[in-house]
Short mmCIF file of C-alpha atoms in Angstrom, two decimals:
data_model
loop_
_atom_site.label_atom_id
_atom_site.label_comp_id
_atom_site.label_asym_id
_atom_site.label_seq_id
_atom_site.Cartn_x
_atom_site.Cartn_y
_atom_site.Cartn_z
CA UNK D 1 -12.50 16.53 -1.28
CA UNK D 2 -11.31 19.43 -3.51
CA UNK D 3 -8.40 19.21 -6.09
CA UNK D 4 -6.11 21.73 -4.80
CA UNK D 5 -6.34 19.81 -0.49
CA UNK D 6 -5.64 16.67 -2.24
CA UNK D 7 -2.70 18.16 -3.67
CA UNK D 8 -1.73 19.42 -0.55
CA UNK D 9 -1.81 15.63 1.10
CA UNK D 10 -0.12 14.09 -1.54
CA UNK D 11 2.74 16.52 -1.51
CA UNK D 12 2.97 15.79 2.42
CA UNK D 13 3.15 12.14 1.67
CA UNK D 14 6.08 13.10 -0.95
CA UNK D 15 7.69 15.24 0.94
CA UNK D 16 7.52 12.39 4.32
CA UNK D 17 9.50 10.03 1.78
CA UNK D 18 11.77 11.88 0.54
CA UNK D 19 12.98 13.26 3.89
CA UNK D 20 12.48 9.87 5.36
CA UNK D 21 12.94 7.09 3.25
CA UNK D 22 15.94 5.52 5.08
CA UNK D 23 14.99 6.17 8.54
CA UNK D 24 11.13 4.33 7.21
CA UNK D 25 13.18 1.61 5.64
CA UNK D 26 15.29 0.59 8.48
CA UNK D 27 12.21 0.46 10.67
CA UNK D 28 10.53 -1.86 8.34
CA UNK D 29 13.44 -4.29 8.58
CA UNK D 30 14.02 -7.62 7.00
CA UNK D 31 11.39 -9.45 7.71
CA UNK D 32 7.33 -9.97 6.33
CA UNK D 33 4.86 -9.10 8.71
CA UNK D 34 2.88 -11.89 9.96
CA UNK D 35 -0.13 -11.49 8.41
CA UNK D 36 1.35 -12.29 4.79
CA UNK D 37 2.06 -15.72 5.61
CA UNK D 38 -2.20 -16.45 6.06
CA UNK D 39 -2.44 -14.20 2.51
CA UNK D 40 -0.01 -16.48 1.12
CA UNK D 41 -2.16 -19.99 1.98
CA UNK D 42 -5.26 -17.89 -0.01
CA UNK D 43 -3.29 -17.77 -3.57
CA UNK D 44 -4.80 -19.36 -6.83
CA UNK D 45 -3.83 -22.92 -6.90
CA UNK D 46 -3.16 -23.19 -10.47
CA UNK D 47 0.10 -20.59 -10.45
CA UNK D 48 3.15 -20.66 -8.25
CA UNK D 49 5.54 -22.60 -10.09
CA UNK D 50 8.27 -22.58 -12.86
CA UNK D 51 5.87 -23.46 -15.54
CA UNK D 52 2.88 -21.18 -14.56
CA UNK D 53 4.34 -18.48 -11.86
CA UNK D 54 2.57 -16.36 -9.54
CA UNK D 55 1.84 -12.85 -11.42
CA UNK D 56 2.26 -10.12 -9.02
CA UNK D 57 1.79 -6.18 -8.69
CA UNK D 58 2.54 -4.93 -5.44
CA UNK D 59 1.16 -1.71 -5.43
CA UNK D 60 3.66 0.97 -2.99
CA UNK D 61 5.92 -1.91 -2.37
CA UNK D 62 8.32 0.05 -0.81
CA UNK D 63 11.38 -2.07 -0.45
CA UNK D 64 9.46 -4.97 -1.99
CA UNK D 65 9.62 -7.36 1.28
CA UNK D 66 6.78 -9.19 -0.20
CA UNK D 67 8.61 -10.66 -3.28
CA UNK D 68 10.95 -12.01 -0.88
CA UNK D 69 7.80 -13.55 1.19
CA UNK D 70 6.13 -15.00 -1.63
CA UNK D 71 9.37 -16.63 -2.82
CA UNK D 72 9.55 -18.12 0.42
CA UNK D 73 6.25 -19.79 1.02
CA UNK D 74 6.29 -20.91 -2.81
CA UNK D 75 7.37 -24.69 -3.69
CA UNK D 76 9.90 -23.70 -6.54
CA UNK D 77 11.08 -20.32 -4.99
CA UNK D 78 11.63 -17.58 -6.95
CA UNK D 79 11.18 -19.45 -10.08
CA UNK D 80 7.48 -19.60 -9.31
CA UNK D 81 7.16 -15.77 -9.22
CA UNK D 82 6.86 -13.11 -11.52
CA UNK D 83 6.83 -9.59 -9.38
CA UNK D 84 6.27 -5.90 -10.41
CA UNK D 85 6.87 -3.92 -7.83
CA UNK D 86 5.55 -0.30 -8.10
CA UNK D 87 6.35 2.63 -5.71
CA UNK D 88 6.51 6.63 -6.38
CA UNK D 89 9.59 6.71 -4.16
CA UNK D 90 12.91 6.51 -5.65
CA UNK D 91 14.88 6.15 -2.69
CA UNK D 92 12.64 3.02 -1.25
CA UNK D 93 13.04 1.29 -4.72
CA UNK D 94 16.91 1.56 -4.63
CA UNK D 95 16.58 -0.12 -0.73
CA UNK D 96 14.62 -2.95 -2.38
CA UNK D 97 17.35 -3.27 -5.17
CA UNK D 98 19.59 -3.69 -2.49
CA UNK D 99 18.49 -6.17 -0.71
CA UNK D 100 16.69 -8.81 -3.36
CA UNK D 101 18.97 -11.77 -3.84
CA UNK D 102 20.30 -11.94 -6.93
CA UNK D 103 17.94 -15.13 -8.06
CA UNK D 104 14.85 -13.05 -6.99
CA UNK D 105 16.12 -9.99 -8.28
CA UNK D 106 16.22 -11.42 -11.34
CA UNK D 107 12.09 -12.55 -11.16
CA UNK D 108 10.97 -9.03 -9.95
CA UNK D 109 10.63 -5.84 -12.42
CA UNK D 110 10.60 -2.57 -9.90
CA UNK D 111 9.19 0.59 -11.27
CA UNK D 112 9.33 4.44 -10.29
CA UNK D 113 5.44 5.22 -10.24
CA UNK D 114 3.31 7.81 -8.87
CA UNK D 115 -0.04 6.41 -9.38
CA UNK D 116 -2.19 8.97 -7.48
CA UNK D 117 -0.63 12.50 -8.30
CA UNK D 118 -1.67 12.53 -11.87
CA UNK D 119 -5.09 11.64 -11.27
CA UNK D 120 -5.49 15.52 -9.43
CA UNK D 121 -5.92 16.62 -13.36
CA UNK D 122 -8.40 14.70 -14.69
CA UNK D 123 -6.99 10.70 -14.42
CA UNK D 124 -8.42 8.32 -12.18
CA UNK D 125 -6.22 7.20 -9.28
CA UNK D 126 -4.09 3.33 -10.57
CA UNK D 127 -4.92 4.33 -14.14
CA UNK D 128 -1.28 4.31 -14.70
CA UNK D 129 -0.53 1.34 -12.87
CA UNK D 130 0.97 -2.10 -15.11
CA UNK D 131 -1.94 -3.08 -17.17
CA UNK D 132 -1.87 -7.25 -16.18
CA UNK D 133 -3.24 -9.60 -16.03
CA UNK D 134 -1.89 -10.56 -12.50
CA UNK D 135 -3.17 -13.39 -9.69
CA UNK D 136 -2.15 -11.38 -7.04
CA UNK D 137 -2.52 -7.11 -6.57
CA UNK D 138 -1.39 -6.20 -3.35
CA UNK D 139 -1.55 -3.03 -1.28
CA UNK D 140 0.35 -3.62 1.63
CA UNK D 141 -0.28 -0.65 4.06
CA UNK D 142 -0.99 1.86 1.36
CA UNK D 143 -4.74 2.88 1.52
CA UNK D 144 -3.96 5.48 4.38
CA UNK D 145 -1.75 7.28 2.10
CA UNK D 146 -4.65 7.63 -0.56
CA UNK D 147 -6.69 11.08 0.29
CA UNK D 148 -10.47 10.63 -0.14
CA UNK D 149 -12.94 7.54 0.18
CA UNK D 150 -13.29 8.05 -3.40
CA UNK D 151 -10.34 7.67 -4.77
CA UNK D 152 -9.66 5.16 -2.31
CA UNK D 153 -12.46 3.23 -3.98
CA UNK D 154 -11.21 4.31 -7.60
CA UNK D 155 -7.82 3.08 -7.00
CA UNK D 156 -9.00 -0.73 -5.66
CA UNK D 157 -11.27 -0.22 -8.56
CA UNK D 158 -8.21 -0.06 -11.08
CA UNK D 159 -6.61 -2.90 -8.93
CA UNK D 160 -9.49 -5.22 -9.54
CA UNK D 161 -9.62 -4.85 -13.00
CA UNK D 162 -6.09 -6.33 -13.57
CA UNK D 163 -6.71 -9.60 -12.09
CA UNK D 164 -7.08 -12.64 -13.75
CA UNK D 165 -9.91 -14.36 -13.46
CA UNK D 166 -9.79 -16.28 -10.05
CA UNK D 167 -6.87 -13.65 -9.56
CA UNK D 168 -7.02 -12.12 -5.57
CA UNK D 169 -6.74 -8.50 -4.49
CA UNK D 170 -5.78 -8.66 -0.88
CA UNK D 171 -5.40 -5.30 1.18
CA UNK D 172 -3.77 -4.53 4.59
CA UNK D 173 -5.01 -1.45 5.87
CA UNK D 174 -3.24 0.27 8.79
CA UNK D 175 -5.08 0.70 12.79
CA UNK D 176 -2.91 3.28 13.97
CA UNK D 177 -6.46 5.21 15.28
CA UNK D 178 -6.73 5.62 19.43
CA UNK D 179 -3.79 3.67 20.22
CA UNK D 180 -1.14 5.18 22.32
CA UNK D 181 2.32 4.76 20.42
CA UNK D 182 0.55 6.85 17.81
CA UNK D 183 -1.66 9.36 19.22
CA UNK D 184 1.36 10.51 21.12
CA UNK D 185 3.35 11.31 17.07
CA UNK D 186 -0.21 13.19 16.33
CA UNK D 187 0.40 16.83 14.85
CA UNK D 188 -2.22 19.49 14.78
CA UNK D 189 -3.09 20.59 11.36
CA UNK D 190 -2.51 23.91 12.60
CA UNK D 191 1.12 23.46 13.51
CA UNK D 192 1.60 22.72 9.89
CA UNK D 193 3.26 25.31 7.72
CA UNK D 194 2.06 26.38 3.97
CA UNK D 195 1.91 22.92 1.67
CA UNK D 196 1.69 24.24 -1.81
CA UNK D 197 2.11 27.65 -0.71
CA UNK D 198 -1.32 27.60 1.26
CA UNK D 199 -2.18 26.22 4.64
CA UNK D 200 -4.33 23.36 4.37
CA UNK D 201 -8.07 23.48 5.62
CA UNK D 202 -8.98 21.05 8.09
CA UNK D 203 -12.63 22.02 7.17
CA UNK D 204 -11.79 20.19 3.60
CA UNK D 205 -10.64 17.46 5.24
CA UNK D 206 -12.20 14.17 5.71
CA UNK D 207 -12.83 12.11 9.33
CA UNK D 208 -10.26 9.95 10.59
CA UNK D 209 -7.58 12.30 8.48
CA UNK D 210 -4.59 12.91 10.46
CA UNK D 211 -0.79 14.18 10.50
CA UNK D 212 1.57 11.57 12.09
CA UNK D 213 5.40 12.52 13.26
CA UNK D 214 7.70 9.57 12.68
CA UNK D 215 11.21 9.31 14.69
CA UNK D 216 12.31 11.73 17.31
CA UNK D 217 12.86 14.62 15.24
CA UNK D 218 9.75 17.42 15.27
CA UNK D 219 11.86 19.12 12.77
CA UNK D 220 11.08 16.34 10.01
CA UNK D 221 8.03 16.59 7.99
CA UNK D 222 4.85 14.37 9.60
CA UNK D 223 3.12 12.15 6.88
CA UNK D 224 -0.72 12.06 5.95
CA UNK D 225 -2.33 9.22 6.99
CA UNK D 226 -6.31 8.28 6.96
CA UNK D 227 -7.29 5.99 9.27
CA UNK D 228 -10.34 4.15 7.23
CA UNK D 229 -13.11 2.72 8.93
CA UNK D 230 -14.62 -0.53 9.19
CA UNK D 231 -17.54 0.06 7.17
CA UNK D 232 -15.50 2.08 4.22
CA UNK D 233 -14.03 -1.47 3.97
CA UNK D 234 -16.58 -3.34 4.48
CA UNK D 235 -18.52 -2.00 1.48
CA UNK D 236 -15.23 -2.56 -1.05
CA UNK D 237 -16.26 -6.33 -1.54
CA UNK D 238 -19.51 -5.31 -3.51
CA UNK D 239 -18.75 -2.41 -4.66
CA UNK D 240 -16.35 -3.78 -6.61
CA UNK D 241 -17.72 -6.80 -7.83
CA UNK D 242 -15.45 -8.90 -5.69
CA UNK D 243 -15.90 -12.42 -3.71
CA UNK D 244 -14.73 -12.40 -0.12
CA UNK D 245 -11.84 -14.71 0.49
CA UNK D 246 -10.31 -13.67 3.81
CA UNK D 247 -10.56 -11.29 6.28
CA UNK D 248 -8.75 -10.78 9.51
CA UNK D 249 -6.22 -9.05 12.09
CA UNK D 250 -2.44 -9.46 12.40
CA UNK D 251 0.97 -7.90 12.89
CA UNK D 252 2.09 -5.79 15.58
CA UNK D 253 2.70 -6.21 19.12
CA UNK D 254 -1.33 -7.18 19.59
CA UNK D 255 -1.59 -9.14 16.71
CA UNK D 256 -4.16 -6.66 15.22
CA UNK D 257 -2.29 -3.73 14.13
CA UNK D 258 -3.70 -4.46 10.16
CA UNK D 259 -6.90 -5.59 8.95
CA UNK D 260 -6.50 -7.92 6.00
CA UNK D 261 -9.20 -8.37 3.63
CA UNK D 262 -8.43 -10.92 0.45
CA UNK D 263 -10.82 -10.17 -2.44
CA UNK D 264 -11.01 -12.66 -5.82
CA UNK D 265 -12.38 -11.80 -8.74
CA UNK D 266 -14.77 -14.81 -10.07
CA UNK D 267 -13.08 -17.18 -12.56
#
């Protein structure tokens, strides 16, 4: 994928949340989605308490639901967790300042980050990202914001290399691809105005991209989402150097709207 359509995707993605942030916050609601309480029951053993906490980076965390998940299934609560929360939208990061309780608040670090735009001149994608070492990286319904199996690849690359040793990487990617709900929000690329002052070229695009409405309104921007394929993830595992821990379905109506994968690095 060329520099200047990857621009173009990531400013859609920008654009999405800073039109939408509330609307995309109040749909996510209050509580975790199912699937994080079979991620929790694959964590290291030897952290999760007061003495030895559970390091986290939760990469997009939006309005950092999963802190409040992890303090949850913990023994010692919040006191077993130490969370940095990283997301490049402002107005998502104030919703999850909002609604930590105080005693959680005070175990989670949240930080402004755009951890893909930068890499368009000559970074890699998660160089930027908090250096570690953590147990836990999570991307929690990210990956279809990230344009390219490359940098898709790059990014979980960066992940990996800030776990501790024995520490788990564990992705949720999003199966929005054929079903109804969504195919019905789909948006031609052609219906799409100038991004960057150019039209973007679907012949620079790769399969499985696609331009998603959310909410009622066709006057709000769509957002770019990728819907990555089975054997794209497949291949992460050794690609990366990474042991297989998990994998499996959950969430939504079906019980299969994500597919989890949990990844540990050897110890």
């Amino acid at each position: 994928m060329d520099a200047l359509t990857r621009r173009q995707l990531l400013a859609l993605c920008r654009d999405f949340y800073a039109v939408q942030a509330e609307g995309f916050d109040a749909s996510r609601g209050h509580e975790p989605w199912p699937g994080w309480h079979r991620l929790a029951q694959s964590l290291p053993r030897a952290r999760g308490s007061a003495e030895a906490p559970l390091r986290v980076l939760d990469v997009g965390c939006g309005n950092a639901r999963l802190a409040t998940c992890l303090a949850r299934e913990l023994a010692e609560g919040a006191e077993a967790l130490d969370y940095v929360g990283v997301d490049a939208s402002p107005a998502l990061l104030r919703a999850a300042r909002a609604r930590l309780a105080p005693g959680l608040a005070r175990r989670c670090r949240l930080v402004e980050l755009d951890f893909l735009t930068d890499a368009v001149d000559g970074g890699r994608p998660g160089d930027a990202l908090p250096p570690g070492p953590f147990d836990l990286v999570a991307l929690m319904g990210v990956l279809h914001h990230v344009p390219g199996a490359d940098w898709r690849l790059a990014l979980l690359a960066a992940c990996a290399r800030r776990l501790a040793p024995g520490g788990r990487l564990a992705l949720a990617v999003w199966r929005f691809a054929g079903r109804p709900r969504f195919e019905r929000r789909r948006v031609a690329w052609e219906a799409l105005g100038p991004v960057l002052g150019r039209t973007v070229d679907p012949a620079r695009l790769e399969a499985g991209d696609g331009l998603l409405r959310f909410g009622a309104d066709p006057e709000r921007p769509p957002r770019y989402c990728h819907q990555v394929d089975e054997a794209e993830i497949a291949g992460w595992s050794s690609e990366l150097g990474l042991e297989g821990v998990d994998d499996y379905l959950a969430d939504g109506a079906e019980g299969d709207l994500n597919r989890y994968r949990i990844l540990a690095r050897p110890t």
